[in-house]
mmCIF file of C-alpha atoms in Angstrom:
data_model
loop_
_atom_site.group_PDB
_atom_site.id
_atom_site.type_symbol
_atom_site.label_atom_id
_atom_site.label_comp_id
_atom_site.label_asym_id
_atom_site.label_seq_id
_atom_site.Cartn_x
_atom_site.Cartn_y
_atom_site.Cartn_z
ATOM 1 C CA MET A 1 10.025 -13.291 -15.230
ATOM 2 C CA THR A 2 8.696 -16.705 -14.655
ATOM 3 C CA SER A 3 10.191 -19.999 -15.647
ATOM 4 C CA ARG A 4 8.189 -22.680 -17.370
ATOM 5 C CA ARG A 5 9.225 -26.259 -17.835
ATOM 6 C CA LEU A 6 7.805 -28.408 -20.578
ATOM 7 C CA PRO A 7 8.346 -32.156 -20.615
ATOM 8 C CA GLY A 8 11.676 -32.936 -22.271
ATOM 9 C CA ASN A 9 12.604 -29.254 -22.725
ATOM 10 C CA PRO A 10 14.991 -27.143 -20.664
ATOM 11 C CA VAL A 11 13.769 -24.314 -18.483
ATOM 12 C CA ILE A 12 12.763 -21.249 -20.520
ATOM 13 C CA TRP A 13 13.640 -18.017 -18.727
ATOM 14 C CA TRP A 14 11.915 -15.490 -20.968
ATOM 15 C CA ASP A 15 8.303 -14.624 -21.663
ATOM 16 C CA ALA A 16 8.688 -14.749 -25.446
ATOM 17 C CA TYR A 17 7.977 -18.477 -25.399
ATOM 18 C CA ASN A 18 4.430 -19.292 -26.453
ATOM 19 C CA ALA A 19 3.412 -22.439 -24.591
ATOM 20 C CA LYS A 20 0.369 -23.081 -26.784
ATOM 21 C CA SER A 21 2.142 -23.218 -30.125
ATOM 22 C CA LYS A 22 5.502 -24.253 -28.620
ATOM 23 C CA VAL A 23 7.423 -21.679 -30.671
ATOM 24 C CA LEU A 24 9.601 -18.776 -29.714
ATOM 25 C CA ASP A 25 8.318 -15.318 -30.642
ATOM 26 C CA LEU A 26 11.319 -13.483 -32.098
ATOM 27 C CA THR A 27 9.522 -10.299 -33.139
ATOM 28 C CA GLY A 28 11.392 -8.169 -30.593
ATOM 29 C CA VAL A 29 14.720 -9.684 -31.566
ATOM 30 C CA ARG A 30 14.045 -8.979 -35.233
ATOM 31 C CA TRP A 31 13.194 -5.344 -34.490
ATOM 32 C CA LEU A 32 16.349 -4.928 -32.427
ATOM 33 C CA ALA A 33 18.509 -6.493 -35.155
ATOM 34 C CA SER A 34 16.874 -4.267 -37.793
ATOM 35 C CA ALA A 35 17.488 -1.142 -35.714
ATOM 36 C CA ALA A 36 21.134 -2.107 -35.141
ATOM 37 C CA LEU A 37 21.642 -2.738 -38.863
ATOM 38 C CA LEU A 38 20.058 0.609 -39.711
ATOM 39 C CA LEU A 39 22.401 2.429 -37.316
ATOM 40 C CA VAL A 40 25.447 0.701 -38.782
ATOM 41 C CA LEU A 41 24.451 1.554 -42.347
ATOM 42 C CA ALA A 42 23.614 5.163 -41.461
ATOM 43 C CA SER A 43 27.014 5.780 -39.853
ATOM 44 C CA GLY A 44 28.946 5.100 -43.083
ATOM 45 C CA GLY A 45 29.073 8.776 -44.062
ATOM 46 C CA ALA A 46 30.805 9.765 -40.841
ATOM 47 C CA ALA A 47 34.172 8.432 -42.043
ATOM 48 C CA ALA A 48 34.255 10.325 -45.333
ATOM 49 C CA GLU A 49 37.688 11.938 -44.868
ATOM 50 C CA ASP A 50 40.662 10.161 -46.417
ATOM 51 C CA TYR A 51 43.095 8.727 -43.908
ATOM 52 C CA PRO A 52 45.784 9.842 -43.400
ATOM 53 C CA SER A 53 45.321 13.400 -44.576
ATOM 54 C CA HIS A 54 48.902 14.523 -43.797
ATOM 55 C CA PRO A 55 52.383 12.959 -43.993
ATOM 56 C CA ILE A 56 53.057 10.124 -41.566
ATOM 57 C CA LYS A 57 55.941 10.624 -39.121
ATOM 58 C CA LEU A 58 58.067 7.612 -38.269
ATOM 59 C CA LEU A 59 59.921 8.496 -35.071
ATOM 60 C CA VAL A 60 63.329 6.879 -34.598
ATOM 61 C CA GLY A 61 64.897 7.068 -31.144
ATOM 62 C CA PHE A 62 68.461 6.761 -32.402
ATOM 63 C CA SER A 63 70.879 8.969 -34.334
ATOM 64 C CA ALA A 64 70.964 9.223 -38.108
ATOM 65 C CA ASP A 65 73.179 6.979 -40.274
ATOM 66 C CA GLY A 66 73.006 4.081 -37.852
ATOM 67 C CA GLY A 67 71.837 0.614 -38.774
ATOM 68 C CA PHE A 68 68.408 1.096 -37.223
ATOM 69 C CA ASP A 69 67.929 4.432 -39.000
ATOM 70 C CA ILE A 70 68.846 2.953 -42.390
ATOM 71 C CA ASN A 71 66.418 0.080 -41.821
ATOM 72 C CA CYS A 72 63.623 2.510 -40.858
ATOM 73 C CA ARG A 73 64.234 4.622 -43.962
ATOM 74 C CA HIS A 74 63.984 1.502 -46.122
ATOM 75 C CA TRP A 75 60.640 0.572 -44.545
ATOM 76 C CA ALA A 76 59.420 4.180 -44.817
ATOM 77 C CA GLN A 77 59.954 4.064 -48.593
ATOM 78 C CA ARG A 78 58.052 0.782 -48.840
ATOM 79 C CA LEU A 79 55.200 2.105 -46.660
ATOM 80 C CA SER A 80 55.017 5.288 -48.718
ATOM 81 C CA ALA A 81 54.679 3.303 -51.934
ATOM 82 C CA ARG A 82 52.098 0.971 -50.405
ATOM 83 C CA LEU A 83 49.915 3.614 -48.724
ATOM 84 C CA GLY A 84 50.276 6.318 -51.371
ATOM 85 C CA GLN A 85 51.127 8.769 -48.608
ATOM 86 C CA GLN A 86 54.476 10.330 -47.721
ATOM 87 C CA VAL A 87 56.233 8.732 -44.721
ATOM 88 C CA VAL A 88 58.820 10.993 -43.053
ATOM 89 C CA VAL A 89 61.544 9.509 -40.835
ATOM 90 C CA GLU A 90 62.291 11.815 -37.915
ATOM 91 C CA ASN A 91 65.266 11.089 -35.657
ATOM 92 C CA ARG A 92 64.914 11.912 -31.946
ATOM 93 C CA PRO A 93 68.079 10.559 -30.327
ATOM 94 C CA GLY A 94 68.650 10.774 -26.607
ATOM 95 C CA ALA A 95 67.745 9.084 -23.337
ATOM 96 C CA SER A 96 67.849 5.631 -24.958
ATOM 97 C CA GLY A 97 64.904 6.460 -27.206
ATOM 98 C CA GLU A 98 62.762 7.991 -24.457
ATOM 99 C CA LEU A 99 62.510 11.352 -26.253
ATOM 100 C CA ALA A 100 60.976 9.697 -29.307
ATOM 101 C CA VAL A 101 58.560 7.726 -27.124
ATOM 102 C CA LYS A 102 57.457 10.883 -25.283
ATOM 103 C CA GLN A 103 56.833 12.697 -28.569
ATOM 104 C CA ALA A 104 54.844 9.740 -29.896
ATOM 105 C CA MET A 105 52.741 9.681 -26.734
ATOM 106 C CA ALA A 106 52.105 13.429 -26.969
ATOM 107 C CA SER A 107 50.872 13.267 -30.560
#
């Protein structure tokens, strides 16, 4: 690509600049933007499945009936009402919560 310098204008580094009419030809940019918009609109049907399609598990790394567990059960009820999907609290005590973290990473 060549650079052209017009008096009082910065250096233009692309060939889309028409020196005779002193305008920028954006035809290629318009085509690219139209193609990108078409791809975005066409991909809308790919996400047709409702999310989530099964109950949500809330893993708690501590034993039941503790303060943290009671707090998590409270928030699970609020999430369930808000999302319209069942939220299940599952306790995985042991190893300072590492068992719950490993199960979450495996899912």
